[in-house]
Coordinates of C-alpha atoms in Angstrom, one line a residue:
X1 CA -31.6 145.4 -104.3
X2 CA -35.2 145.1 -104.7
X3 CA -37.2 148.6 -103.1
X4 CA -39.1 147.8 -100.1
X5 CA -41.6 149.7 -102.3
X6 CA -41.7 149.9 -106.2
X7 CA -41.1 152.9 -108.3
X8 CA -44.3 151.9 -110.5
X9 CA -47.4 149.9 -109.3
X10 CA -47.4 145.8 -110.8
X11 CA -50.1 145.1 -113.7
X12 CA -53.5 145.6 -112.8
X13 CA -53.1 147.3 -109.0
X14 CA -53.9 151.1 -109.4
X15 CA -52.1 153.9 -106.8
X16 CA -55.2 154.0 -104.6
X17 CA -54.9 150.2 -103.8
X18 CA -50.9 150.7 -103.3
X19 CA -51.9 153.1 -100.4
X20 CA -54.3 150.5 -99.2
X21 CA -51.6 148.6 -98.2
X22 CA -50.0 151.5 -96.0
X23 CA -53.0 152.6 -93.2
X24 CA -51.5 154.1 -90.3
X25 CA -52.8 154.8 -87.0
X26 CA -51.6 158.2 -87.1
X27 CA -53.7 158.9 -90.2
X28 CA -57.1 158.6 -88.4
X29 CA -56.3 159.2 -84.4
X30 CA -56.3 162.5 -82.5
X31 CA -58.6 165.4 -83.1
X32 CA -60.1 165.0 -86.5
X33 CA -61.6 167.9 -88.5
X34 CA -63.0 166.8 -92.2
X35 CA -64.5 168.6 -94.9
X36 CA -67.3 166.9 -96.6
X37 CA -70.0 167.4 -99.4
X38 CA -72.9 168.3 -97.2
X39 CA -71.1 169.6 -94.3
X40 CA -68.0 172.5 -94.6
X41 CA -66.6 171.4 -91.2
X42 CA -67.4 168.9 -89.3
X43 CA -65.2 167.7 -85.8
X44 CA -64.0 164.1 -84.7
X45 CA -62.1 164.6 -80.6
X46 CA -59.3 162.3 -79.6
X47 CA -60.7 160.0 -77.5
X48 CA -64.0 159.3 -80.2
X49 CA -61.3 158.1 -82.4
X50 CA -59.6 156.3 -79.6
X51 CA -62.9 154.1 -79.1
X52 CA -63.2 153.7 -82.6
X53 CA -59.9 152.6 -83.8
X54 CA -60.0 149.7 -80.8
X55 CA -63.4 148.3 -82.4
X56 CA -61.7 148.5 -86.0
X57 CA -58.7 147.4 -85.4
X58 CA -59.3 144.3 -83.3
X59 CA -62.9 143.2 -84.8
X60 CA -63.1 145.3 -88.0
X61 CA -63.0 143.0 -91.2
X62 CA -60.7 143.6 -94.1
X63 CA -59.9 147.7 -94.2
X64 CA -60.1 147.3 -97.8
X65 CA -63.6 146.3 -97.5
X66 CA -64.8 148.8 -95.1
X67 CA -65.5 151.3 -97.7
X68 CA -69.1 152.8 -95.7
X69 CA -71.1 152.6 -92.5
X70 CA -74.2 153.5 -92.3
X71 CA -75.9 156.5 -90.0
X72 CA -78.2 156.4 -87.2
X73 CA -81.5 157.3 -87.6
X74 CA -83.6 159.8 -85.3
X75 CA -87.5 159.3 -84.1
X76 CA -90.4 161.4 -84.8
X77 CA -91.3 164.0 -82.8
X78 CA -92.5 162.6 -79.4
X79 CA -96.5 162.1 -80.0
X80 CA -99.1 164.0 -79.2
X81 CA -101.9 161.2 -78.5
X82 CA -101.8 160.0 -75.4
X83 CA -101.8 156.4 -75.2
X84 CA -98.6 156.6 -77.8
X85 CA -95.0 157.5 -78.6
X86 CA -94.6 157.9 -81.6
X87 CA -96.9 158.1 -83.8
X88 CA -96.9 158.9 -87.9
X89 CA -98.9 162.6 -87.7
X90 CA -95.8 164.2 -86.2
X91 CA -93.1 162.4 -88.8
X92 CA -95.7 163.8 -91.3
X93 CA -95.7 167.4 -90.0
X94 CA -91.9 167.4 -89.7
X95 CA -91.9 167.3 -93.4
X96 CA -95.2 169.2 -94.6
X97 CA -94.0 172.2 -91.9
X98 CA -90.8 172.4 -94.2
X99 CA -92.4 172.6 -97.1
X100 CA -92.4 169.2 -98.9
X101 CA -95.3 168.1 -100.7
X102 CA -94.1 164.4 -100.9
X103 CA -93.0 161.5 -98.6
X104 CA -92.5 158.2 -99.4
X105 CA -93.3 156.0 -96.1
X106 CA -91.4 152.2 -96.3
X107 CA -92.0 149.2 -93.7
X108 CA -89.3 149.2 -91.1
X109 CA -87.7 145.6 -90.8
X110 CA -87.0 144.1 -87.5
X111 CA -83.8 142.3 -88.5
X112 CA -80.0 143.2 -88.1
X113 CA -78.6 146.2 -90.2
X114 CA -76.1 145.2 -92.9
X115 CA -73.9 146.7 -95.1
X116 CA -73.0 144.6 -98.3
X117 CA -70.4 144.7 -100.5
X118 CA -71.2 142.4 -103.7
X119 CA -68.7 141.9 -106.5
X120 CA -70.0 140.8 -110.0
X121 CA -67.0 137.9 -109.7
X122 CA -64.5 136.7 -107.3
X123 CA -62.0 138.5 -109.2
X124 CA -63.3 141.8 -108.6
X125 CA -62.1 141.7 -105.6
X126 CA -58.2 141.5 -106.4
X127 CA -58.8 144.1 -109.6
X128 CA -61.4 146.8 -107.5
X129 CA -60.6 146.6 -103.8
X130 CA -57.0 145.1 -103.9
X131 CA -57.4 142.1 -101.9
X132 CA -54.9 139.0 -102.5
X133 CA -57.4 136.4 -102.8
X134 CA -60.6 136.1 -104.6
X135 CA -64.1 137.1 -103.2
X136 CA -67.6 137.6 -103.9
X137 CA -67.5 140.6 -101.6
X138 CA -68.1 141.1 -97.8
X139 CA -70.9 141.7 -95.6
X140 CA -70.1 143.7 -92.1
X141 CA -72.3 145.5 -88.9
X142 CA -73.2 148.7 -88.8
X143 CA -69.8 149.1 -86.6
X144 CA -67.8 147.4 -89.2
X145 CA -67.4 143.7 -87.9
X146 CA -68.3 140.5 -90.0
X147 CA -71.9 140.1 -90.0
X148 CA -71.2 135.7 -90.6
X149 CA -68.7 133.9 -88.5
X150 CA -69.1 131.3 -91.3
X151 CA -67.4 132.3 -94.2
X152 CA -68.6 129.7 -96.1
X153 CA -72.3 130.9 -95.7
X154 CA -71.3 134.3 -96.4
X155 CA -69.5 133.9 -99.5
X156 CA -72.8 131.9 -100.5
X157 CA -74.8 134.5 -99.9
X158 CA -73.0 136.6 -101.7
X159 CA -72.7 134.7 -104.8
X160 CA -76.5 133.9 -104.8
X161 CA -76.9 137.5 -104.6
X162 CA -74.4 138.3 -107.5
X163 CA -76.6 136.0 -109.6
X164 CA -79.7 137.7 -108.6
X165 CA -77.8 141.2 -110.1
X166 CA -77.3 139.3 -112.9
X167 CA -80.6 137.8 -113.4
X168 CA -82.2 141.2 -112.9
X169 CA -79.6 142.7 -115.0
X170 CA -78.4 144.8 -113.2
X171 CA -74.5 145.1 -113.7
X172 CA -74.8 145.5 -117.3
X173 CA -77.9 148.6 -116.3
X174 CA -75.7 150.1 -114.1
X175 CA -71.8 149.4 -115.7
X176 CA -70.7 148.3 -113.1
X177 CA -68.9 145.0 -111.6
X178 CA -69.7 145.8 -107.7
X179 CA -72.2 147.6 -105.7
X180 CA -72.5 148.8 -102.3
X181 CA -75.8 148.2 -100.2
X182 CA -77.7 148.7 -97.1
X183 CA -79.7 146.0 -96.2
X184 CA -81.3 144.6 -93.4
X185 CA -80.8 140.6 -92.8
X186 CA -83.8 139.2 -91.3
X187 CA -84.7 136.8 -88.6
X188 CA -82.8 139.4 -85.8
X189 CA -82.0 136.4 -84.1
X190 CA -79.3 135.4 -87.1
X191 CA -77.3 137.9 -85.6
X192 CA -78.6 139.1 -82.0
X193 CA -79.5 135.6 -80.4
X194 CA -77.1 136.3 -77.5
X195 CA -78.5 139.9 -77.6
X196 CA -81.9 138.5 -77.3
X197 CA -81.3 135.5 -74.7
X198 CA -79.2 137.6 -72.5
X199 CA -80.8 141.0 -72.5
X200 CA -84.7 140.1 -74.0
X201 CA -85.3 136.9 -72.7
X202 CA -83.6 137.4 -69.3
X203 CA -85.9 140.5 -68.6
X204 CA -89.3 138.5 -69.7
X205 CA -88.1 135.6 -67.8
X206 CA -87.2 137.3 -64.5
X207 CA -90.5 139.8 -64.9
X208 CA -92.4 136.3 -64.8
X209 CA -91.0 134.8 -62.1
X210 CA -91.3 138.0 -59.7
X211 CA -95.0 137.8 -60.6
X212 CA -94.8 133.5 -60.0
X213 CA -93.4 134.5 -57.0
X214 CA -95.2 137.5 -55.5
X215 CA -98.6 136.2 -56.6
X216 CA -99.2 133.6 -53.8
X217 CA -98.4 136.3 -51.1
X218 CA -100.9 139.0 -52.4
X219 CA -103.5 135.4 -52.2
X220 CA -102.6 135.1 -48.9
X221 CA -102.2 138.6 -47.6
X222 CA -106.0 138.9 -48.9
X223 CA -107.1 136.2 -47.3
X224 CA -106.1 137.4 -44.0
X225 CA -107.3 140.8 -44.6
X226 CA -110.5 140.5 -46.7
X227 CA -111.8 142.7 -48.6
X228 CA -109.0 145.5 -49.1
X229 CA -108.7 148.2 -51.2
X230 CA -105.4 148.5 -51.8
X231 CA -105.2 145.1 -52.1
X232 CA -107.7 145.3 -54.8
X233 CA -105.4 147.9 -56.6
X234 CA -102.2 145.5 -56.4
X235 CA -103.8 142.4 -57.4
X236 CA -105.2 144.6 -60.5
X237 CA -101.8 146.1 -61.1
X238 CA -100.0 142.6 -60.8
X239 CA -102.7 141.2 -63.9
X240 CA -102.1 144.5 -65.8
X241 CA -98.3 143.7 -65.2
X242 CA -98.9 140.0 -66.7
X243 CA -100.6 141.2 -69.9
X244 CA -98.1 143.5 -70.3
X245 CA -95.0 140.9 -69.9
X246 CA -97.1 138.6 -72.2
X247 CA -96.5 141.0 -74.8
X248 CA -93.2 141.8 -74.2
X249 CA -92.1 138.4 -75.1
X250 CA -94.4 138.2 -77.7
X251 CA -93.0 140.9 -79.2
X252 CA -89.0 139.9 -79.0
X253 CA -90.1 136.4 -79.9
X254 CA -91.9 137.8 -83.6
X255 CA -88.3 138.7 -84.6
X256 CA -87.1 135.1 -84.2
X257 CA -86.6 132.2 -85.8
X258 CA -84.2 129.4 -86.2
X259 CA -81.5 129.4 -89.2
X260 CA -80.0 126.6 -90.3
X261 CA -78.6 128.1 -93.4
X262 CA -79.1 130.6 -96.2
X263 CA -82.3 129.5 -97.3
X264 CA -83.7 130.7 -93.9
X265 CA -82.8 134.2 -94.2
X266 CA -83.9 137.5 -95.6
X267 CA -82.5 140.0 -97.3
X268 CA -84.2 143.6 -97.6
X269 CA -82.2 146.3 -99.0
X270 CA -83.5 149.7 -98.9
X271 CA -80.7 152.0 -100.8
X272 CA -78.2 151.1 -103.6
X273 CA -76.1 153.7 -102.8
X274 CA -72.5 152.9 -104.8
X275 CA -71.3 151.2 -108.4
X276 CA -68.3 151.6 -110.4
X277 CA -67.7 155.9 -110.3
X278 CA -71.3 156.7 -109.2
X279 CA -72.5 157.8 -105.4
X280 CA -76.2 157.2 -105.7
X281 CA -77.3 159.3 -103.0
X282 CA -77.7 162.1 -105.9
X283 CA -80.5 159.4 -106.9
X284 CA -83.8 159.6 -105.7
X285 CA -86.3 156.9 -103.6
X286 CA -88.3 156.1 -106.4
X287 CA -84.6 155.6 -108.3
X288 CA -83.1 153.4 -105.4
X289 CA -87.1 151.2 -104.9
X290 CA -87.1 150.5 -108.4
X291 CA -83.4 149.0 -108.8
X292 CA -84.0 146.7 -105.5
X293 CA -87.3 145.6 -106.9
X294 CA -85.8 144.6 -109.8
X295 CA -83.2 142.3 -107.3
X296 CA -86.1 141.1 -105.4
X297 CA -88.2 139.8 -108.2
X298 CA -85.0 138.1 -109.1
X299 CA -84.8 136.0 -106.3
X300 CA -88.3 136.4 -103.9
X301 CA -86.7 133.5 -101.9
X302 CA -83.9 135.5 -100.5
X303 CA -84.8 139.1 -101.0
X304 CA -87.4 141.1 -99.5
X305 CA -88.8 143.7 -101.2
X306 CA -89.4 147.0 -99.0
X307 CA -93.6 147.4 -98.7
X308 CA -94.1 151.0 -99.1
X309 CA -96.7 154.1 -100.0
X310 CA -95.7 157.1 -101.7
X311 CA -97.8 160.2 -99.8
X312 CA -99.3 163.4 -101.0
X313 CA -98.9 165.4 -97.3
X314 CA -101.6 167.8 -98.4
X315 CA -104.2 165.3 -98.5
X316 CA -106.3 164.9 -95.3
X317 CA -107.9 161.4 -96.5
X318 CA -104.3 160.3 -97.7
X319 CA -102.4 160.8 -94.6
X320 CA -105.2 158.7 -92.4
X321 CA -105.0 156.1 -94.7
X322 CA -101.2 155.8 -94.3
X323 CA -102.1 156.3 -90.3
X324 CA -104.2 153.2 -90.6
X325 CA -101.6 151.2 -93.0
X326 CA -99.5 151.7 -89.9
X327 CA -101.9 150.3 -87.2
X328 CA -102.1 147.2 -89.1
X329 CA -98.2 146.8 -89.9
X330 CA -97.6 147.1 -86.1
X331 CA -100.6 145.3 -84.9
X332 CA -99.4 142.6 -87.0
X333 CA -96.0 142.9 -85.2
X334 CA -93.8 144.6 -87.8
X335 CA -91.6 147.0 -86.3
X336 CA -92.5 150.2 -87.7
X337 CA -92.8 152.3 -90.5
X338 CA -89.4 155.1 -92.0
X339 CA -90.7 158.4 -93.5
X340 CA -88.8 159.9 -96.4
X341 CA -88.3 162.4 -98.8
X342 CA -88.9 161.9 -102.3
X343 CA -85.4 163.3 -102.4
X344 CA -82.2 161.4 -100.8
X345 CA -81.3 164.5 -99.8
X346 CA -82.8 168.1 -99.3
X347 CA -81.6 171.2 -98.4
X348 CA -83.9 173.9 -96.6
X349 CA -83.4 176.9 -95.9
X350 CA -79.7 177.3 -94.0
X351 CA -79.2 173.1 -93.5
X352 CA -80.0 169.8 -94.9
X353 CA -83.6 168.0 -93.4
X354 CA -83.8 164.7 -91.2
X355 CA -83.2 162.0 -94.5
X356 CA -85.2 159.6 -92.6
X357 CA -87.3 159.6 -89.7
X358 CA -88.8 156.5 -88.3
X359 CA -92.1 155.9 -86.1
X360 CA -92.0 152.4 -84.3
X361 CA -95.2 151.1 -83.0
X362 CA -96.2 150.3 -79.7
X363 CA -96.0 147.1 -79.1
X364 CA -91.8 147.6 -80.6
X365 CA -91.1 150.4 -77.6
X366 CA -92.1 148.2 -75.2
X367 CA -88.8 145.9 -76.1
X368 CA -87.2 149.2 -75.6
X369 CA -88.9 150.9 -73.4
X370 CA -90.2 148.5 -70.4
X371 CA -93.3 146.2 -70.4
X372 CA -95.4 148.1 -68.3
X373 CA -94.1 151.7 -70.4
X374 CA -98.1 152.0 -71.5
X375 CA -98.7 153.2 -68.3
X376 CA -100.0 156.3 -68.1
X377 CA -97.7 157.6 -65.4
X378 CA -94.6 156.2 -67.4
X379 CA -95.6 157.1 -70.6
X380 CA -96.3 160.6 -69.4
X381 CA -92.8 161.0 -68.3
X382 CA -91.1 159.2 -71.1
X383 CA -92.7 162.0 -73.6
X384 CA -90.1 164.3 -72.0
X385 CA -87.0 163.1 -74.2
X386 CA -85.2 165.4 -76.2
X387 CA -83.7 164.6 -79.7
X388 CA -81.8 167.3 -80.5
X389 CA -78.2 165.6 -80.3
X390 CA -80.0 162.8 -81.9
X391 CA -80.5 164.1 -85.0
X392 CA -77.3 166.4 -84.7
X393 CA -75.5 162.9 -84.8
X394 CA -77.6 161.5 -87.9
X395 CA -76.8 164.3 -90.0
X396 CA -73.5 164.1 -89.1
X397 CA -72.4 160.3 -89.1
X398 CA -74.4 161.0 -93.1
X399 CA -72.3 163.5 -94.1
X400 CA -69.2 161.3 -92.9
X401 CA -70.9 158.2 -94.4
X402 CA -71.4 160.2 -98.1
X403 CA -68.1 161.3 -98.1
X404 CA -66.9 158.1 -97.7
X405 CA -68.7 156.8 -101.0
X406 CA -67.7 159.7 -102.7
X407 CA -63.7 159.3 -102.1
X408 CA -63.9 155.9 -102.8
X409 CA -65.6 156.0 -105.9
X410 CA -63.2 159.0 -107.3
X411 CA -60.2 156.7 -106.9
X412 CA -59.2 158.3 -103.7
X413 CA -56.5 156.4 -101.2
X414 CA -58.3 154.1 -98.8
X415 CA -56.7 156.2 -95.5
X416 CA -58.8 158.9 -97.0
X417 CA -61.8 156.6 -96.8
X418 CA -61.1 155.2 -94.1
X419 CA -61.1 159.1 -92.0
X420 CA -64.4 159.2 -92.9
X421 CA -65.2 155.7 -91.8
X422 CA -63.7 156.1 -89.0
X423 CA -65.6 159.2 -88.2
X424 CA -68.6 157.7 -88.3
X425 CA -68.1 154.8 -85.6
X426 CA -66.3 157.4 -83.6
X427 CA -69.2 159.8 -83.5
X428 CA -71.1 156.8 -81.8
X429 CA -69.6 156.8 -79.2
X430 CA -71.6 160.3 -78.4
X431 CA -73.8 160.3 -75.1
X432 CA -77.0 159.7 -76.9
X433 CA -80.0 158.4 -75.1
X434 CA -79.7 154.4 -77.0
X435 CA -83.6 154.4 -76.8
X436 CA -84.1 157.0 -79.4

């Protein structure tokens, strides 16, 4: 009778997509040790994989899609000025101090991170990633869940996107009928709007009605009492309090906006990091900025093209330029800024360096932070966080996340991938301050 499986895969399904279709639990849980190309040894424990292998397995999308996830990212050094932070001189001296000449500094996007499988044609995916129906691709969370609960609009988006490639030329450039990208999809609100209404708007609403509330009693109390002094230093403390709420949901509010459909996103990839047998973390930023600018001119509408400077970090003059180029992207209420290497990767001395640092402005931390954080007292004590096991975990959830690429474009069975994968979302799972 027929074998429940075949001796020889059918027509157009290689080995690696035959595995595909035979994950096991037992491949990826318990105590996980991988070897990967940056890192000789590198350790997943039982229960990180426990918490993992719940989020993937109940609200992952299609395994055979989850091919990558993306790292997280550590902060500057905590700043030396006062009134701030973070602040760029001390993402700068990370780098300079290790010897780099070169930096390139890109706008940080307030928006949701997303990682974006794109096929060249619906039929890629049944030929490439072994699935039984016809796709343009997938787009899924930096945890691996669907980024649409539409379909419909995500299959759009993708197809609009496989004609920018197209357009831009792109497949035939790189010979290749898929890609692999991390992107940022802007308004945050797209994705976060129960984030934001529940957690953001809950906190500005409840810190303005203390103040509606308390308000009227300090009026009254000072009526009473006259001229008081420590009255005096309430009522002043309850108006800096105001400003500083004021802001705060003027800050959560600059990242929102309504979306009806496609048209009223953004896209804004920042790294093109996989086609057909090529891991393009071996490429550098000037490699990746030039592909995606190429996709952006190609359709402005939809895609955002990453602002950035490229910095000399021996020039004095240069570097307070770039200081002041961030003043005015966060004073304008942009997120941020990401330092770089020229490099994707580099290796120093006995390890690889931070492959991204970013520096979020002020008027950002206090969404993270507190409203009334800019007070001297708070900020004084909030410039005692460590980041150590911050940027162990970035270095590591990179190594895991280049492996990944690297085993999937060499052909390698998806359970393979899938360990590394896995490894990543596992590692989150760390006790890591969130705030960094």
């Amino acid at each position: 009778y027929e074998p429940i499986r075949p001796l020889h895969a059918p027509e157009k399904r290689s080995l690696q997509q035959e595995s595909d279709e035979v994950l096991d639990w037992s491949d990826v849980a318990g105590k996980q040790i991988h070897q990967t190309l940056i890192r000789k040894s590198l350790s997943i424990q039982a229960e990180q994989a426990a918490a993992a292998l719940e989020v993937i397995s109940r609200f992952g999308v299609d395994p055979r899609w989850l091919i990558y996830l993306p790292p997280t990212m550590s902060p500057a050094e905590t700043a030396c000025q006062p009134d701030y932070l973070e602040h760029p001189d001390q993402a700068l001296a990370y780098y300079r101090q290790r010897g780099l000449s070169e930096v390139v500094c890109q706008q940080k996007h307030m928006g949701s991170r997303a990682v974006i499988v794109l096929c060249q044609s619906p039929e890629v995916a049944q030929s490439r990633f072994g699935l039984s129906q016809p796709s343009w691709g997938s787009i899924y969370t930096r945890t691996g869940r669907t980024f649409f609960a539409d379909s419909a609009q995500e299959q759009a988006l993708l197809e609009r996107l496989a004609t920018a490639m197209d357009k831009a030329n792109l497949w035939d450039s790189l010979q290749t009928h898929w890609v692999l990208l991390d992107t940022e999809i802007l308004p945050w609100s797209a994705k976060a709007g129960d984030l934001i209404q529940q957690q953001y708007g809950a906190t500005g609403a409840a810190a303005k009605g203390s103040l509606a509330a308390l308000n009227p009693l300090i009026a009254q109390a000072a009526s009473r009492l006259g001229d008081s002094e420590s009255l005096n230093q309430l009522q002043q403390r309850q108006a800096d309090l105001a400003v500083s709420i004021d802001k705060y949901n003027q800050t959560y509010t600059g990242y929102c906006w309504p979306v009806e459909s496609i048209s009223d996103l953004k896209i804004a990839p920042f790294h093109l990091l996989a086609s057909e047998a090529h891991n393009h973390s071996s490429q550098d930023h000037r490699w990746h900025l030039d592909q995606l600018a190429r996709l952006a001119t190609a359709d402005p509408e939809l895609i955002k093209a990453t602002e950035h400077r490229w910095l000399d970090l021996n020039d004095p003059v240069a570097c307070q330029e770039l200081t002041e180029w961030w003043l005015s992207l966060t004073a304008a209420g942009h997120e941020g800024m990401v330092v770089k290497p020229t490099d994707y990767l580099v290796f120093k001395g006995k390890d690889y360096l931070q492959p991204a640092l970013k520096c979020r402005g002020r008027e950002y931390l206090r969404m993270i932070y507190g409203p009334d954080y800019t007070r001297p007292e708070q900020i004084a004590r909030l410039k005692h966080r460590q980041l150590g096991r911050k940027r162990s975990l970035a270095m590591r959830e990179l190594a895991l996340g280049i492996e990944a690429i690297e085993r999937f474009v060499r052909h390698k069975p998806l359970r393979d991938v899938h360990a590394c994968v896995v490894g990543v979302l596992a590692l989150e799972s760390e006790a890591v301050d969130p705030r960094l």
